Amino acid sequence: PVVVAKTTATTADDYLAQAKASAGIKGREQTVIRLAKQSLVLRKSSVAYDLRGEAKLGIGDLVDAINDFNKAVQLQPLKPDSYVNRGRAKRRVLDYDGAIQDYQKALKLIQAEEERAAIYNNLGNVKSDLGDHDGAISDYSKALQFNSTMNYLTYINRGGSYRSIGNFKQALVDLSEAIKIHQDGVYPDIHRAYPYIQRGNIKDEMGQLGEALADYGKAIELDPQNPSAYEERGIAKYGSKNYKAA
């Protein structure tokens, strides 16, 4: 049954419904934490621990977030979201092995393609943090087997890993694919600028200055407030001895 948030909460479900109504809204994290806590006073539930943990994750209270996810797992060990959330938190506290274990556990519990794609992308990010770029590429490639809304970010991430191992050709292919996916404007311009900056960096490293400058220019067109685009363009011009333009 659908639980509708009442104006005045009196039961665990009431507080939980109110917490859900505020979940994921930036600036409402403390409200979610308070409401989830009130729900937990009345009844322990994995949903309340997950909601409170996600809110704590959102404000950077990582250790307490992990503690809440631990409790959620104890109450409902077959709920994949708890493992995914805990994996995200563990990555941020640099517990990379723990994050990988949580993501792998979640994969065993999830069949939905969209969610599996997101988890493989997250796994790739952890392995990239560890410098295991071949492992990261493998996970990103698994994510891309699914027709997912994650594909844009995954192509960017895999392109970064290919760049890290010196495979500039494949990195350019991936970044160009990311650009192609969102030429229709699905992502805001601030996000669409990023692959242009990365592609420009690679072209600059390959000595293709003109093409690199064109990419930086496109990034600035899409996101005029992005300092990285101006910085990278300036570096490229300085490296070409075009000091006045830089």
Short mmCIF file of C-alpha atoms in Angstrom, two decimals:
data_model
loop_
_atom_site.label_atom_id
_atom_site.label_comp_id
_atom_site.label_asym_id
_atom_site.label_seq_id
_atom_site.Cartn_x
_atom_site.Cartn_y
_atom_site.Cartn_z
CA PRO A 1 0.00 0.00 0.00
CA VAL A 2 1.05 3.58 -0.68
CA VAL A 3 1.87 5.47 2.51
CA VAL A 4 0.93 9.16 2.28
CA ALA A 5 2.85 11.57 4.49
CA LYS A 6 0.52 13.08 7.10
CA THR A 7 0.94 16.69 8.22
CA THR A 8 1.23 15.48 11.82
CA ALA A 9 3.14 12.25 12.35
CA THR A 10 2.16 9.84 15.12
CA THR A 11 3.44 6.43 13.97
CA ALA A 12 6.68 4.99 12.64
CA ASP A 13 5.13 4.83 9.16
CA ASP A 14 4.05 8.48 9.40
CA TYR A 15 7.59 9.63 10.18
CA LEU A 16 8.95 7.33 7.50
CA ALA A 17 6.59 8.74 4.87
CA GLN A 18 7.63 12.28 5.78
CA ALA A 19 11.30 11.31 5.61
CA LYS A 20 10.78 9.79 2.16
CA ALA A 21 9.07 12.97 1.00
CA SER A 22 12.21 14.97 1.83
CA ALA A 23 14.77 12.35 0.76
CA GLY A 24 17.10 13.34 -2.05
CA ILE A 25 16.25 17.05 -1.78
CA LYS A 26 19.39 19.12 -1.27
CA GLY A 27 19.22 21.06 1.95
CA ARG A 28 16.67 18.70 3.51
CA GLU A 29 19.18 16.18 4.86
CA GLN A 30 18.80 17.20 8.50
CA THR A 31 15.03 16.92 8.19
CA VAL A 32 15.36 13.38 6.85
CA ILE A 33 17.77 12.48 9.65
CA ARG A 34 15.38 13.82 12.30
CA LEU A 35 12.29 12.11 10.86
CA ALA A 36 14.08 8.79 10.31
CA LYS A 37 15.36 8.90 13.89
CA GLN A 38 11.82 9.45 15.18
CA SER A 39 10.60 6.52 13.11
CA LEU A 40 13.38 4.32 14.48
CA VAL A 41 12.46 5.20 18.05
CA LEU A 42 9.06 3.66 17.39
CA ARG A 43 10.19 0.75 15.20
CA LYS A 44 13.49 -0.47 13.79
CA SER A 45 13.46 -0.78 10.01
CA SER A 46 16.06 -1.09 7.27
CA VAL A 47 14.26 1.59 5.24
CA ALA A 48 14.65 4.16 8.01
CA TYR A 49 18.32 3.30 8.48
CA ASP A 50 18.89 3.56 4.72
CA LEU A 51 17.13 6.92 4.51
CA ARG A 52 19.10 8.30 7.43
CA GLY A 53 22.34 6.86 6.05
CA GLU A 54 21.78 8.43 2.63
CA ALA A 55 21.08 11.80 4.24
CA LYS A 56 24.26 11.53 6.31
CA LEU A 57 26.17 10.54 3.17
CA GLY A 58 24.81 13.68 1.52
CA ILE A 59 26.27 15.94 4.21
CA GLY A 60 29.57 14.07 4.44
CA ASP A 61 28.93 12.32 7.76
CA LEU A 62 30.48 9.19 6.32
CA VAL A 63 31.26 7.09 9.41
CA ASP A 64 27.75 7.49 10.81
CA ALA A 65 26.31 6.79 7.36
CA ILE A 66 28.21 3.49 7.21
CA ASN A 67 26.94 2.61 10.67
CA ASP A 68 23.36 3.15 9.51
CA PHE A 69 23.90 1.05 6.40
CA ASN A 70 25.41 -1.69 8.58
CA LYS A 71 22.21 -1.73 10.64
CA ALA A 72 20.08 -1.78 7.50
CA VAL A 73 22.01 -4.81 6.24
CA GLN A 74 21.63 -6.58 9.58
CA LEU A 75 17.87 -6.13 9.47
CA GLN A 76 17.46 -6.99 5.79
CA PRO A 77 20.56 -8.73 4.37
CA LEU A 78 19.02 -9.32 0.92
CA LYS A 79 18.30 -5.65 0.19
CA PRO A 80 20.77 -4.52 -2.50
CA ASP A 81 20.35 -0.77 -2.02
CA SER A 82 21.97 -0.95 1.41
CA TYR A 83 25.09 -2.54 -0.06
CA VAL A 84 25.24 -0.01 -2.89
CA ASN A 85 24.92 2.92 -0.48
CA ARG A 86 27.48 1.46 1.89
CA GLY A 87 29.83 0.89 -1.04
CA ARG A 88 29.54 4.56 -1.99
CA ALA A 89 30.34 5.61 1.56
CA LYS A 90 33.25 3.19 1.89
CA ARG A 91 34.81 4.51 -1.29
CA ARG A 92 34.73 8.01 0.15
CA VAL A 93 36.51 6.90 3.34
CA LEU A 94 39.07 5.13 1.11
CA ASP A 95 37.95 1.62 2.15
CA TYR A 96 38.27 0.44 -1.43
CA ASP A 97 38.27 -3.29 -0.69
CA GLY A 98 35.12 -2.89 1.39
CA ALA A 99 33.45 -0.88 -1.39
CA ILE A 100 34.27 -3.56 -3.97
CA GLN A 101 32.86 -6.28 -1.72
CA ASP A 102 29.63 -4.34 -1.22
CA TYR A 103 29.16 -3.67 -4.92
CA GLN A 104 29.83 -7.32 -5.76
CA LYS A 105 27.27 -8.38 -3.15
CA ALA A 106 24.71 -6.00 -4.65
CA LEU A 107 25.33 -7.43 -8.13
CA LYS A 108 24.35 -10.87 -6.84
CA LEU A 109 21.03 -9.46 -5.63
CA ILE A 110 20.08 -7.19 -8.56
CA GLN A 111 18.80 -8.24 -11.98
CA ALA A 112 17.56 -4.88 -13.34
CA GLU A 113 19.87 -3.75 -16.15
CA GLU A 114 19.85 -0.05 -15.22
CA GLU A 115 20.94 -0.78 -11.66
CA ARG A 116 23.57 -3.32 -12.71
CA ALA A 117 25.03 -0.80 -15.14
CA ALA A 118 25.31 1.77 -12.33
CA ILE A 119 27.03 -0.72 -10.03
CA TYR A 120 29.55 -1.80 -12.66
CA ASN A 121 30.27 1.89 -13.29
CA ASN A 122 30.83 2.38 -9.56
CA LEU A 123 33.10 -0.66 -9.43
CA GLY A 124 35.11 0.79 -12.28
CA ASN A 125 35.49 4.05 -10.37
CA VAL A 126 36.87 2.25 -7.31
CA LYS A 127 39.36 0.27 -9.40
CA SER A 128 40.39 3.47 -11.14
CA ASP A 129 41.04 5.02 -7.71
CA LEU A 130 43.27 2.03 -6.96
CA GLY A 131 45.19 2.51 -10.21
CA ASP A 132 43.81 -0.75 -11.61
CA HIS A 133 42.87 0.79 -14.93
CA ASP A 134 42.60 -2.52 -16.77
CA GLY A 135 40.15 -3.74 -14.13
CA ALA A 136 38.28 -0.44 -14.36
CA ILE A 137 38.00 -0.74 -18.14
CA SER A 138 36.63 -4.26 -17.74
CA ASP A 139 33.92 -3.07 -15.34
CA TYR A 140 33.04 -0.02 -17.44
CA SER A 141 32.73 -2.32 -20.46
CA LYS A 142 30.32 -4.55 -18.53
CA ALA A 143 28.25 -1.48 -17.66
CA LEU A 144 28.11 -0.49 -21.32
CA GLN A 145 26.61 -3.85 -22.26
CA PHE A 146 23.34 -2.47 -20.90
CA ASN A 147 21.27 0.22 -22.62
CA SER A 148 21.47 2.51 -19.62
CA THR A 149 21.19 6.21 -18.87
CA MET A 150 24.56 5.68 -17.16
CA ASN A 151 26.25 5.19 -20.55
CA TYR A 152 27.18 8.87 -20.92
CA LEU A 153 29.15 8.90 -17.68
CA THR A 154 30.56 5.43 -18.23
CA TYR A 155 31.99 6.36 -21.63
CA ILE A 156 33.66 9.37 -20.00
CA ASN A 157 35.03 7.22 -17.19
CA ARG A 158 36.29 4.48 -19.50
CA GLY A 159 37.86 7.13 -21.72
CA GLY A 160 39.75 8.40 -18.68
CA SER A 161 41.04 4.92 -17.90
CA TYR A 162 42.14 4.37 -21.50
CA ARG A 163 43.99 7.68 -21.31
CA SER A 164 45.70 6.54 -18.09
CA ILE A 165 47.16 3.47 -19.82
CA GLY A 166 48.20 5.51 -22.87
CA ASN A 167 45.53 4.23 -25.25
CA PHE A 168 44.67 7.67 -26.56
CA LYS A 169 42.92 6.36 -29.65
CA GLN A 170 40.30 4.41 -27.69
CA ALA A 171 40.01 7.23 -25.16
CA LEU A 172 39.06 9.61 -27.97
CA VAL A 173 36.50 7.10 -29.26
CA ASP A 174 34.84 6.87 -25.84
CA LEU A 175 34.79 10.61 -25.20
CA SER A 176 33.41 11.24 -28.68
CA GLU A 177 30.69 8.66 -28.01
CA ALA A 178 29.78 10.44 -24.77
CA ILE A 179 29.52 13.72 -26.68
CA LYS A 180 27.37 12.08 -29.35
CA ILE A 181 24.97 10.58 -26.78
CA HIS A 182 24.14 13.95 -25.31
CA GLN A 183 24.20 16.27 -28.27
CA ASP A 184 20.42 16.16 -27.88
CA GLY A 185 20.72 18.07 -24.59
CA VAL A 186 19.63 15.34 -22.20
CA TYR A 187 22.29 16.50 -19.75
CA PRO A 188 22.67 20.15 -18.68
CA ASP A 189 25.42 22.07 -20.48
CA ILE A 190 27.56 22.08 -17.32
CA HIS A 191 27.82 18.28 -17.62
CA ARG A 192 28.15 18.24 -21.40
CA ALA A 193 31.27 20.42 -21.22
CA TYR A 194 33.30 17.81 -19.34
CA PRO A 195 34.00 15.33 -22.18
CA TYR A 196 35.09 18.20 -24.43
CA ILE A 197 37.66 19.25 -21.82
CA GLN A 198 38.93 15.68 -21.46
CA ARG A 199 39.06 15.16 -25.21
CA GLY A 200 40.89 18.46 -25.58
CA ASN A 201 43.48 17.33 -23.03
CA ILE A 202 44.17 14.16 -24.96
CA LYS A 203 44.44 15.97 -28.29
CA ASP A 204 46.84 18.43 -26.70
CA GLU A 205 48.98 15.54 -25.43
CA MET A 206 48.93 14.09 -28.97
CA GLY A 207 50.14 17.39 -30.42
CA GLN A 208 46.82 18.21 -32.08
CA LEU A 209 46.70 21.76 -30.71
CA GLY A 210 44.12 23.15 -33.14
CA GLU A 211 41.63 20.39 -32.37
CA ALA A 212 42.34 20.66 -28.66
CA LEU A 213 41.61 24.39 -28.68
CA ALA A 214 38.38 23.74 -30.58
CA ASP A 215 37.27 21.32 -27.86
CA TYR A 216 38.13 23.76 -25.07
CA GLY A 217 36.23 26.45 -26.95
CA LYS A 218 33.17 24.21 -27.22
CA ALA A 219 33.37 23.44 -23.49
CA ILE A 220 33.41 27.17 -22.73
CA GLU A 221 30.46 27.72 -25.07
CA LEU A 222 28.46 25.09 -23.20
CA ASP A 223 29.54 26.19 -19.72
CA PRO A 224 31.03 29.72 -19.68
CA GLN A 225 31.53 29.53 -15.88
CA ASN A 226 33.71 26.40 -16.00
CA PRO A 227 37.21 27.41 -14.80
CA SER A 228 38.80 24.12 -15.95
CA ALA A 229 38.03 24.85 -19.59
CA TYR A 230 39.75 28.25 -19.45
CA GLU A 231 42.67 26.84 -17.47
CA GLU A 232 43.29 23.94 -19.86
CA ARG A 233 42.97 26.22 -22.88
CA GLY A 234 45.47 28.62 -21.34
CA ILE A 235 47.91 25.80 -20.60
CA ALA A 236 47.63 24.54 -24.17
CA LYS A 237 48.26 28.00 -25.62
CA TYR A 238 51.19 28.59 -23.27
CA GLY A 239 52.70 25.27 -24.27
CA SER A 240 52.45 26.31 -27.91
CA LYS A 241 54.39 29.52 -27.05
CA ASN A 242 51.27 31.58 -27.77
CA TYR A 243 51.78 33.56 -24.58
CA LYS A 244 49.61 36.54 -25.54
CA ALA A 245 46.59 34.37 -26.30
CA ALA A 246 47.05 32.34 -23.10
#
